[in-house]
Short mmCIF file of C-alpha atoms and ligand atoms in Angstrom, two decimals:
data_model
loop_
_atom_site.label_atom_id
_atom_site.label_comp_id
_atom_site.label_asym_id
_atom_site.label_seq_id
_atom_site.Cartn_x
_atom_site.Cartn_y
_atom_site.Cartn_z
CA MET A 42 -17.48 11.60 -35.73
CA ILE A 43 -17.30 10.24 -31.75
CA TYR A 44 -18.01 6.73 -31.43
CA LEU A 45 -18.16 5.96 -27.83
CA GLU A 46 -20.34 2.66 -27.49
CA VAL A 47 -18.27 -0.04 -25.91
CA PRO A 48 -16.53 -2.01 -28.29
CA LYS A 49 -18.03 -5.11 -28.96
CA HIS A 50 -15.56 -7.27 -28.47
CA LEU A 51 -16.12 -6.00 -24.16
CA ARG A 52 -19.32 -5.64 -23.66
CA GLN A 53 -19.27 -9.29 -22.39
CA LEU A 54 -16.93 -8.85 -20.17
CA ALA A 55 -18.83 -5.86 -19.13
CA ASN A 56 -21.67 -7.72 -19.20
CA GLN A 57 -19.88 -10.85 -17.33
CA ALA A 58 -19.24 -8.70 -14.46
CA HIS A 59 -22.24 -6.58 -14.23
CA GLN A 60 -23.65 -10.19 -13.84
CA VAL A 61 -21.46 -11.69 -10.43
CA ALA A 62 -22.58 -7.18 -9.39
CA LYS A 63 -25.58 -8.59 -9.89
CA HIS A 64 -25.98 -11.78 -8.78
CA VAL A 65 -22.47 -12.32 -6.39
CA PHE A 66 -22.56 -8.44 -4.54
CA ARG A 67 -25.97 -7.31 -3.94
CA PRO A 68 -26.99 -9.90 -1.96
CA ILE A 69 -24.20 -10.07 0.74
CA SER A 70 -23.15 -6.33 0.32
CA ARG A 71 -25.17 -6.03 3.66
CA LYS A 72 -23.55 -8.79 5.19
CA TYR A 73 -19.69 -7.44 5.03
CA ASP A 74 -20.94 -3.97 5.60
CA ARG A 75 -22.46 -5.09 9.20
CA ALA A 76 -19.40 -7.59 9.67
CA GLU A 77 -15.96 -5.61 8.81
CA HIS A 78 -12.84 -7.13 8.70
CA ASP A 79 -14.75 -11.04 7.95
CA TYR A 80 -13.13 -12.17 4.94
CA PRO A 81 -15.93 -12.39 1.49
CA LYS A 82 -15.40 -16.30 1.17
CA GLU A 83 -17.38 -15.88 -1.44
CA LEU A 84 -14.61 -14.16 -3.22
CA ASP A 85 -12.69 -18.05 -3.74
CA LEU A 86 -15.36 -19.50 -5.88
CA LEU A 87 -15.35 -15.93 -7.30
CA ALA A 88 -11.34 -15.96 -8.43
CA ALA A 89 -11.94 -20.15 -8.76
CA LEU A 90 -14.29 -19.43 -11.87
CA MET A 91 -11.43 -16.19 -12.93
CA ASP A 92 -8.89 -18.38 -13.44
CA GLY A 93 -10.50 -21.07 -14.43
CA LEU A 94 -11.96 -18.93 -17.64
CA ASN A 95 -8.22 -18.17 -17.67
CA ALA A 96 -6.81 -21.54 -17.56
CA GLY A 97 -9.96 -22.47 -20.44
CA SER A 98 -8.58 -19.42 -22.35
CA GLY A 99 -4.50 -20.09 -22.00
CA GLN A 100 -4.07 -17.67 -20.49
CA LYS A 101 -1.92 -17.89 -17.03
CA GLY A 102 -3.12 -15.00 -14.41
CA ALA A 103 -6.49 -14.23 -13.52
CA ARG A 104 -7.07 -10.14 -14.34
CA ILE A 105 -10.61 -9.43 -15.30
CA ASP A 106 -8.67 -7.33 -17.75
CA SER A 107 -6.94 -10.21 -18.64
CA LEU A 108 -9.88 -12.75 -20.07
CA GLN A 109 -10.27 -10.51 -22.97
CA ARG A 110 -6.99 -9.97 -25.33
CA ASP A 111 -6.32 -6.30 -27.37
CA GLU A 112 -8.38 -5.90 -29.96
CA VAL A 113 -6.61 -3.46 -32.83
CA SER A 114 -9.12 -2.06 -34.96
CA ASN A 115 -8.06 -1.59 -39.02
CA ASP A 116 -7.11 2.13 -38.26
CA GLY A 117 -4.60 0.60 -35.71
CA VAL A 118 -6.96 1.80 -32.40
CA ARG A 119 -6.70 -0.32 -28.89
CA ASN A 120 -8.59 -0.99 -26.63
CA GLY A 121 -6.84 -3.39 -24.06
CA ALA A 122 -6.42 -4.02 -20.71
CA ASN A 123 -6.95 -0.39 -19.05
CA MET A 124 -9.91 -0.01 -21.12
CA SER A 125 -11.46 -3.55 -20.51
CA THR A 126 -10.75 -3.77 -16.11
CA CYS A 127 -12.04 0.42 -16.14
CA LEU A 128 -15.68 -1.50 -17.58
CA ALA A 129 -15.30 -4.30 -15.42
CA LEU A 130 -15.10 -2.04 -12.77
CA THR A 131 -17.33 0.18 -13.19
CA GLU A 132 -19.84 -2.69 -12.96
CA LEU A 133 -18.78 -4.31 -10.11
CA CYS A 134 -19.04 -1.34 -8.38
CA TRP A 135 -22.37 -0.81 -9.84
CA GLY A 136 -22.40 -3.91 -7.13
CA ASP A 137 -20.28 -2.96 -4.09
CA ILE A 138 -16.74 -1.35 -4.47
CA GLY A 139 -15.58 -3.10 -1.73
CA LEU A 140 -16.41 -6.27 -1.97
CA ALA A 141 -14.96 -5.29 -6.15
CA LEU A 142 -11.87 -4.08 -3.44
CA SER A 143 -11.13 -7.43 -2.02
CA ILE A 144 -11.50 -9.71 -5.21
CA PRO A 145 -8.05 -11.82 -5.53
CA ARG A 146 -5.53 -10.88 -7.89
CA GLN A 147 -7.56 -7.27 -9.04
CA GLY A 148 -5.73 -5.40 -6.75
CA LEU A 149 -4.14 -1.13 -7.13
CA GLY A 150 -0.67 -3.26 -7.14
CA ASN A 151 -1.63 -5.11 -9.70
CA ALA A 152 -2.16 -1.74 -11.21
CA ALA A 153 1.63 -0.86 -10.28
CA ILE A 154 3.36 -3.93 -11.58
CA THR A 155 1.48 -3.33 -14.40
CA ALA A 156 2.53 -0.03 -14.71
CA VAL A 157 6.11 0.13 -14.56
CA ALA A 158 7.56 -3.59 -14.76
CA ASP A 159 10.23 -4.73 -17.01
CA PRO A 160 8.63 -8.05 -18.42
CA GLU A 161 10.36 -10.89 -17.52
CA GLN A 162 8.61 -9.07 -13.48
CA ARG A 163 4.93 -8.78 -15.13
CA LYS A 164 5.22 -13.17 -15.85
CA ARG A 165 7.15 -13.42 -12.81
CA PHE A 166 4.97 -11.89 -11.03
CA GLU A 167 1.75 -12.61 -13.59
CA GLY A 168 -1.38 -14.28 -10.92
CA VAL A 169 0.11 -12.47 -8.06
CA TRP A 170 -2.51 -10.50 -5.81
CA ALA A 171 -0.80 -7.28 -4.42
CA ALA A 172 -1.55 -4.07 -2.96
CA MET A 173 -0.13 -0.91 -3.42
CA ALA A 174 1.53 0.59 -0.08
CA ILE A 175 2.43 4.21 -0.49
CA THR A 176 1.32 6.20 2.50
CA GLU A 177 2.76 6.62 5.37
CA PRO A 178 1.81 8.38 8.99
CA GLY A 179 3.62 11.31 7.59
CA ALA A 180 3.65 11.25 3.27
CA GLY A 181 -0.38 10.72 1.74
CA SER A 182 -1.48 13.94 -0.25
CA ASP A 183 2.92 13.98 -0.60
CA SER A 184 4.10 11.62 -1.32
CA ALA A 185 7.40 12.62 -2.48
CA ASN A 186 7.86 13.29 1.67
CA ILE A 187 7.82 9.11 2.19
CA ARG A 188 10.56 7.77 4.59
CA THR A 189 10.65 3.93 4.32
CA THR A 190 14.25 3.29 2.90
CA ALA A 191 15.15 0.84 0.91
CA ARG A 192 19.62 -0.15 1.20
CA LEU A 193 20.97 -2.54 -1.03
CA ASP A 194 22.81 -5.44 0.41
CA GLY A 195 24.63 -7.59 -1.77
CA ASP A 196 21.66 -9.58 -4.10
CA GLU A 197 19.53 -8.14 -1.40
CA TRP A 198 17.10 -4.87 -0.60
CA VAL A 199 16.92 -4.57 3.02
CA LEU A 200 13.31 -2.37 3.62
CA ASN A 201 13.01 -0.03 6.95
CA GLY A 202 9.63 1.74 7.53
CA GLU A 203 5.64 1.86 8.24
CA LYS A 204 2.38 1.75 5.59
CA ILE A 205 -0.88 2.77 6.50
CA TYR A 206 -4.39 2.87 4.80
CA VAL A 207 -3.46 -0.17 2.49
CA THR A 208 -6.61 -1.39 0.73
CA ALA A 209 -6.87 -5.64 0.69
CA GLY A 210 -3.32 -5.14 3.01
CA SER A 211 -3.48 -8.22 5.61
CA ARG A 212 -5.50 -10.81 2.34
CA ALA A 213 -3.25 -9.63 -1.02
CA ASP A 214 -0.27 -12.37 -1.49
CA SER A 215 1.91 -9.64 -1.83
CA VAL A 216 2.37 -5.83 -1.64
CA VAL A 217 4.08 -3.47 -4.11
CA VAL A 218 5.51 -1.41 -1.44
CA TRP A 219 7.32 2.45 -2.34
CA ALA A 220 10.49 3.55 -0.58
CA THR A 221 13.05 5.10 -1.24
CA LEU A 222 17.11 4.92 -1.96
CA ASP A 223 18.13 7.61 -1.23
CA ARG A 224 16.15 10.48 1.03
CA ASN A 225 18.71 13.83 -0.50
CA LEU A 226 17.77 12.86 -3.77
CA GLY A 227 14.33 13.66 -3.92
CA ARG A 228 11.08 12.14 -5.24
CA SER A 229 13.26 10.22 -8.45
CA ALA A 230 14.49 8.17 -5.36
CA ILE A 231 11.83 6.70 -5.24
CA LYS A 232 10.64 2.75 -6.58
CA SER A 233 8.89 0.45 -6.67
CA PHE A 234 9.10 -3.19 -4.63
CA VAL A 235 7.29 -6.25 -4.57
CA VAL A 236 7.56 -7.22 -0.40
CA PRO A 237 5.97 -11.11 -0.28
CA HIS A 238 3.74 -11.82 2.63
CA GLY A 239 5.20 -14.35 5.19
CA THR A 240 8.48 -12.10 4.31
CA PRO A 241 10.30 -12.28 7.85
CA GLY A 242 10.42 -8.65 9.09
CA MET A 243 7.27 -7.51 7.34
CA GLU A 244 3.65 -7.34 9.87
CA VAL A 245 0.71 -6.43 9.20
CA VAL A 246 -0.41 -4.32 12.99
CA ARG A 247 -3.49 -3.98 12.17
CA LEU A 248 -6.69 -3.59 10.30
CA ASP A 249 -8.51 0.19 10.85
CA LYS A 250 -12.49 0.49 11.77
CA LYS A 251 -14.22 2.92 8.31
CA MET A 252 -17.15 4.89 7.61
CA GLY A 253 -17.39 2.68 3.67
CA ILE A 254 -15.74 0.17 1.87
CA ARG A 255 -15.84 -2.07 5.15
CA ALA A 256 -16.02 -5.35 3.30
CA SER A 257 -12.64 -4.36 2.12
CA ASP A 258 -9.87 -4.27 4.48
CA THR A 259 -7.33 -1.13 4.97
CA ALA A 260 -3.78 -2.84 6.91
CA SER A 261 -1.02 -0.53 8.49
CA ILE A 262 1.80 -3.17 7.69
CA THR A 263 5.66 -2.43 9.78
CA LEU A 264 8.75 -3.07 7.73
CA THR A 265 12.19 -3.82 9.90
CA ASP A 266 15.38 -5.51 7.86
CA CYS A 267 12.52 -6.87 5.69
CA ARG A 268 14.87 -8.89 2.80
CA ILE A 269 14.06 -9.62 -0.84
CA PRO A 270 15.31 -10.44 -3.56
CA LYS A 271 16.87 -7.40 -5.80
CA ASP A 272 14.73 -8.26 -8.55
CA ASN A 273 11.71 -7.16 -6.35
CA LEU A 274 12.36 -3.62 -7.47
CA LEU A 275 9.97 -3.29 -10.52
CA GLY A 276 12.42 -1.14 -13.08
CA THR A 277 15.17 0.07 -13.27
CA ALA A 278 16.74 0.73 -9.48
CA GLU A 279 19.16 3.82 -11.68
CA ILE A 280 17.67 7.05 -10.14
CA ASP A 281 17.42 9.85 -12.69
CA THR A 282 16.72 13.10 -11.01
CA LYS A 283 15.91 14.51 -14.76
CA ALA A 284 13.52 11.71 -14.79
CA GLY A 285 11.91 13.16 -11.45
CA PHE A 286 8.93 10.96 -10.23
CA GLY A 287 7.74 9.79 -13.80
CA GLY A 288 8.55 5.34 -13.19
CA VAL A 289 7.13 4.72 -10.46
CA MET A 290 4.32 7.48 -10.59
CA GLN A 291 2.87 6.07 -13.81
CA THR A 292 1.33 3.91 -11.94
CA PHE A 293 -1.78 6.28 -11.79
CA ASP A 294 -1.81 6.10 -15.26
CA ASN A 295 -3.32 3.42 -15.16
CA THR A 296 -5.54 3.20 -11.46
CA ARG A 297 -6.59 6.53 -11.64
CA PRO A 298 -9.34 6.35 -14.58
CA ILE A 299 -9.88 2.53 -12.41
CA VAL A 300 -10.62 4.69 -10.31
CA ALA A 301 -12.62 6.97 -12.15
CA GLY A 302 -14.64 3.69 -13.45
CA MET A 303 -16.18 2.51 -9.89
CA ALA A 304 -17.39 5.81 -9.42
CA VAL A 305 -19.35 5.64 -12.55
CA GLY A 306 -20.31 1.97 -11.44
CA VAL A 307 -21.69 3.02 -7.81
CA ALA A 308 -23.12 6.26 -8.80
CA ARG A 309 -25.29 4.64 -11.77
CA ALA A 310 -26.31 2.27 -9.45
CA ALA A 311 -27.60 4.79 -7.37
CA LEU A 312 -29.34 7.03 -9.92
CA GLU A 313 -31.28 3.23 -11.60
CA HIS A 314 -31.75 2.95 -7.93
CA THR A 315 -33.65 6.66 -7.12
CA GLN A 316 -35.47 6.44 -10.12
CA GLU A 317 -36.81 2.92 -9.30
CA LEU A 318 -38.25 3.96 -6.21
CA LEU A 319 -39.94 7.55 -7.09
CA ARG A 320 -41.06 5.56 -10.13
CA GLY A 321 -42.97 3.39 -7.67
CA GLU A 322 -44.33 6.55 -5.57
CA GLY A 323 -46.03 7.38 -9.16
CA ILE A 324 -43.00 10.37 -10.14
CA LYS A 325 -41.31 9.85 -13.95
CA VAL A 326 -38.25 11.68 -15.45
CA ARG A 327 -39.89 12.80 -18.14
CA TYR A 328 -36.89 13.24 -21.03
CA THR A 329 -38.84 15.17 -23.60
CA GLY A 330 -40.56 18.44 -23.87
CA SER A 331 -39.92 21.62 -22.40
CA PHE A 332 -36.76 21.79 -19.21
CA PHE A 333 -39.36 24.33 -17.55
CA SER A 334 -42.59 22.03 -17.87
CA LYS A 335 -40.30 19.45 -14.88
CA THR A 336 -40.72 18.97 -11.58
CA ALA A 337 -37.89 19.70 -9.49
CA ALA A 338 -37.23 15.41 -7.99
CA GLU A 339 -36.66 15.60 -12.44
CA ALA A 340 -34.53 18.80 -12.85
CA GLU A 341 -32.25 17.09 -10.52
CA LEU A 342 -32.27 13.87 -11.73
CA ILE A 343 -31.33 14.85 -15.40
CA ARG A 344 -29.11 17.48 -14.63
CA MET A 345 -27.33 14.02 -12.20
CA GLU A 346 -26.96 12.28 -14.94
CA ALA A 347 -25.52 14.96 -17.05
CA ASP A 348 -23.15 14.91 -14.33
CA TRP A 349 -22.45 11.46 -14.57
CA GLU A 350 -21.89 11.59 -18.36
CA ALA A 351 -19.48 13.63 -18.65
CA GLY A 352 -17.46 12.03 -15.46
CA ARG A 353 -18.09 8.42 -17.57
CA LEU A 354 -16.94 9.91 -20.61
CA LEU A 355 -13.54 11.35 -19.26
CA MET A 356 -12.97 7.80 -17.96
CA LEU A 357 -13.26 6.07 -20.93
CA LYS A 358 -11.06 9.05 -23.11
CA ALA A 359 -8.10 8.40 -20.15
CA ALA A 360 -8.72 4.74 -20.78
CA TRP A 361 -8.95 4.79 -23.83
CA MET A 362 -5.17 6.72 -23.61
CA ALA A 363 -3.27 4.33 -21.57
CA ASP A 364 -4.04 1.22 -23.57
CA ASN A 365 -3.52 3.43 -26.67
CA GLY A 366 0.47 4.91 -25.25
CA ILE A 367 -0.43 8.33 -25.50
CA PRO A 368 0.33 10.06 -22.72
CA ASN A 369 -2.46 10.76 -20.56
CA SER A 370 -1.67 11.76 -17.02
CA THR A 371 -4.39 14.82 -17.28
CA GLU A 372 -7.27 12.94 -18.20
CA ALA A 373 -5.97 9.80 -15.87
CA SER A 374 -6.80 12.78 -13.10
CA MET A 375 -9.75 14.92 -14.75
CA SER A 376 -11.42 11.30 -15.25
CA LYS A 377 -10.34 10.83 -11.27
CA ALA A 378 -11.31 14.87 -9.94
CA LYS A 379 -14.60 14.93 -12.29
CA ALA A 380 -16.06 11.03 -11.92
CA ALA A 381 -15.24 11.03 -8.20
CA ARG A 382 -16.44 14.20 -6.51
CA VAL A 383 -20.01 13.48 -8.61
CA ALA A 384 -20.27 9.70 -7.76
CA ASN A 385 -20.05 11.93 -3.76
CA GLN A 386 -22.50 14.25 -5.38
CA ILE A 387 -25.64 11.98 -6.72
CA THR A 388 -25.18 9.12 -4.22
CA LEU A 389 -25.44 11.81 -1.35
CA ARG A 390 -28.53 13.45 -3.46
CA CYS A 391 -29.79 10.38 -3.72
CA VAL A 392 -30.23 9.96 -0.47
CA GLU A 393 -31.63 12.85 0.37
CA LEU A 394 -34.38 12.53 -3.00
CA CYS A 395 -35.29 9.25 -1.19
CA GLY A 396 -35.67 11.21 2.33
CA THR A 397 -36.61 8.46 5.16
CA LEU A 398 -35.49 5.27 2.79
CA GLY A 399 -32.53 6.87 2.01
CA TYR A 400 -31.39 6.95 4.82
CA SER A 401 -32.44 3.78 6.34
CA GLU A 402 -30.34 0.84 6.63
CA ALA A 403 -33.12 -1.33 5.15
CA ASP A 404 -31.55 0.16 1.32
CA LEU A 405 -28.45 -0.18 -0.06
CA LEU A 406 -28.62 4.02 -0.47
CA GLU A 407 -27.11 4.91 2.59
CA LYS A 408 -23.95 2.44 2.39
CA TRP A 409 -23.26 3.71 -0.68
CA ALA A 410 -23.51 7.01 -0.26
CA ARG A 411 -20.61 6.14 2.50
CA ASP A 412 -18.70 3.25 -0.09
CA SER A 413 -18.69 6.55 -2.68
CA LYS A 414 -16.12 9.20 0.33
CA ILE A 415 -12.81 6.93 -0.20
CA LEU A 416 -12.66 7.36 -4.27
CA ASP A 417 -12.40 11.43 -4.03
CA ILE A 418 -9.97 10.23 -1.03
CA PHE A 419 -7.49 7.25 -2.05
CA GLU A 420 -4.80 7.05 -5.80
CA GLY A 421 -5.30 10.93 -5.07
CA THR A 422 -7.45 13.41 -3.18
CA GLN A 423 -10.26 15.77 -5.56
CA GLN A 424 -7.31 17.96 -4.46
CA ILE A 425 -4.65 16.69 -5.29
CA GLN A 426 -6.21 15.69 -8.65
CA LEU A 427 -7.17 19.28 -9.76
CA LEU A 428 -3.41 20.82 -8.32
CA ILE A 429 -1.88 18.53 -10.88
CA ILE A 430 -4.29 18.90 -13.22
CA ALA A 431 -3.67 22.41 -13.48
CA ARG A 432 0.28 22.69 -13.42
CA ARG A 433 0.06 20.52 -16.61
CA LEU A 434 -2.47 22.98 -18.30
CA LEU A 435 -0.47 26.55 -16.41
CA GLY A 436 2.91 24.55 -17.55
CA LYS A 437 4.26 24.85 -13.43
CA ARG A 438 6.35 22.87 -11.66
CA SER A 439 4.90 21.00 -8.05
CA SER A 440 7.83 23.19 -7.12
CA GLU A 441 6.05 26.83 -8.79
CA LEU A 442 2.75 25.91 -7.90
CA ARG A 443 1.25 23.77 -4.49
C1 FAD B 115 -9.89 4.14 2.86
C2 FAD B 115 -8.27 3.50 3.23
C3 FAD B 115 -7.47 2.90 1.91
C4 FAD B 115 -6.34 3.67 1.33
N1 FAD B 115 -6.14 3.22 0.40
C5 FAD B 115 -4.86 3.02 0.02
C6 FAD B 115 -3.66 2.06 -1.05
O1 FAD B 115 -4.13 1.02 -0.79
N2 FAD B 115 -2.33 2.47 0.00
C7 FAD B 115 -2.16 3.44 -0.59
O2 FAD B 115 -0.63 3.52 -0.63
N3 FAD B 115 -2.59 5.14 0.37
C8 FAD B 115 -3.84 4.37 0.55
N4 FAD B 115 -5.53 5.45 0.82
C9 FAD B 115 -4.15 6.19 1.82
C10 FAD B 115 -4.44 7.65 0.40
O3 FAD B 115 -4.38 7.32 0.01
C11 FAD B 115 -4.39 8.95 0.98
O4 FAD B 115 -5.03 9.07 2.67
C12 FAD B 115 -4.90 10.25 0.40
O5 FAD B 115 -3.35 10.09 -0.40
C13 FAD B 115 -4.96 11.15 0.96
O6 FAD B 115 -3.15 11.37 2.46
P1 FAD B 115 -4.22 11.81 3.35
O7 FAD B 115 -4.87 11.38 3.66
O8 FAD B 115 -2.26 11.83 4.54
O9 FAD B 115 -4.48 13.50 3.71
P2 FAD B 115 -3.46 14.49 3.87
O10 FAD B 115 -2.40 14.80 2.50
O11 FAD B 115 -3.05 15.73 4.77
O12 FAD B 115 -5.21 15.49 3.37
C14 FAD B 115 -5.86 16.33 3.94
C15 FAD B 115 -6.61 16.70 3.31
O13 FAD B 115 -5.90 18.06 2.34
C16 FAD B 115 -5.60 18.21 0.89
N5 FAD B 115 -4.67 18.86 0.85
C17 FAD B 115 -3.27 18.21 0.77
N6 FAD B 115 -2.40 18.46 0.05
C18 FAD B 115 -2.77 19.94 -0.38
C19 FAD B 115 -2.43 20.90 -1.47
N7 FAD B 115 -1.74 21.14 -2.04
N8 FAD B 115 -3.45 21.41 -1.44
C20 FAD B 115 -4.84 21.52 -1.48
N9 FAD B 115 -5.35 20.88 -0.48
C21 FAD B 115 -4.73 19.72 0.44
C22 FAD B 115 -6.56 17.30 0.80
O14 FAD B 115 -6.95 17.11 -0.54
C23 FAD B 115 -7.84 16.64 2.46
O15 FAD B 115 -8.03 17.21 1.68
C24 FAD B 115 -6.16 5.04 1.80
C25 FAD B 115 -7.04 5.86 3.25
C26 FAD B 115 -8.02 5.44 2.89
C27 FAD B 115 -8.99 5.88 3.76
#
């Protein structure tokens, strides 16, 4: 039997995150949508609160996931950091995706550190707020094509290159930068490096203006003879051409289910709010009775809810597999592809169903439709996820199916 309830020890975390979304994020959501690039100072209080909770629980660092210890059931099934992060982000993004991406010390680079760092590095970088910089002017979906270089000089790596679209790139303490040790050796030579802000040679040169998630800063960063300690390379410097992209790509096994969770959160916000608005007009969804007796609006909402549930279940499965050490690359891509696509469709359809109110800035529906689009772009676009899934199902290499 499939048992799909949220694990008991994580219910409190999900509830806490929901309260933050409701009482902290929603009230300031429109304010920071309009004031793009202003720092949401209300989040400092939230971060301090989380630090306090962690200190109280005897744990260092302030990741939402670290507020909860892993729970291992009698049969050895574990629900740990991946599941708790997904559930927390789902709730936070029910409130506001841009603000969720701006919470201090909860960056995508933190997930990279968790995925690739060795135990000593994990300890050293605990509590650091890390952004993740993969994309370059000449390398987006084709991340194997990155040109930023890392050269070893004595006890230091020297980094040179340009990174664009770095979420939290100006606000985070550090940036996890993907760079190649040797372009001739292809994707296996790509490694990730933790570069603290303030390191000479790393500069934020631009903040982008965007369609959605305006509360989140998106930075362009240059690296010019930027020197960092040798042991800031995450994992091993060894280039294993047989292992391919393995090392750094593990990051996505952790981050894609999180993005799926974000999509599940914003889509649920739109569905719930649309139902609320329709109820105000006397339109109530009847879940029982013949499908053929339903109104068009009811049938549409039920269909969207079924799609939403499919995205949520895929997200839970991918996160659960990650927590239990089961290879989940295919499922991570499936969860992101389904949940993000569904979130795009649901948020936009809810705007349509609610007509002029849906399109108006007097309501948050139009904002959720704009905000949700990024979830189908970053951490690998919809098309790239489908490509990855197809390669894995068909047993093809990236050179065979592109
Ligand atoms: C707001 C925002 C925040 C971001 N945050 C980060 C971040 O924190 N860190 C980071 O490193 N990057 C970040 N990105 C960058 C993001 O990951 C890239 O935009 C994304 O990977 C796509 O790359 P691209 O924009 O170069 O598009 P391209 O790779 O040029 O793709 C353009 C289109 O072609 C499609 N396409 C490409 N190749 C194929 C193929 N083989 N088959 C079929 N279709 C294909 C794509 O799906 C897409 O629709 C962010 C982007 C935005 C907009």
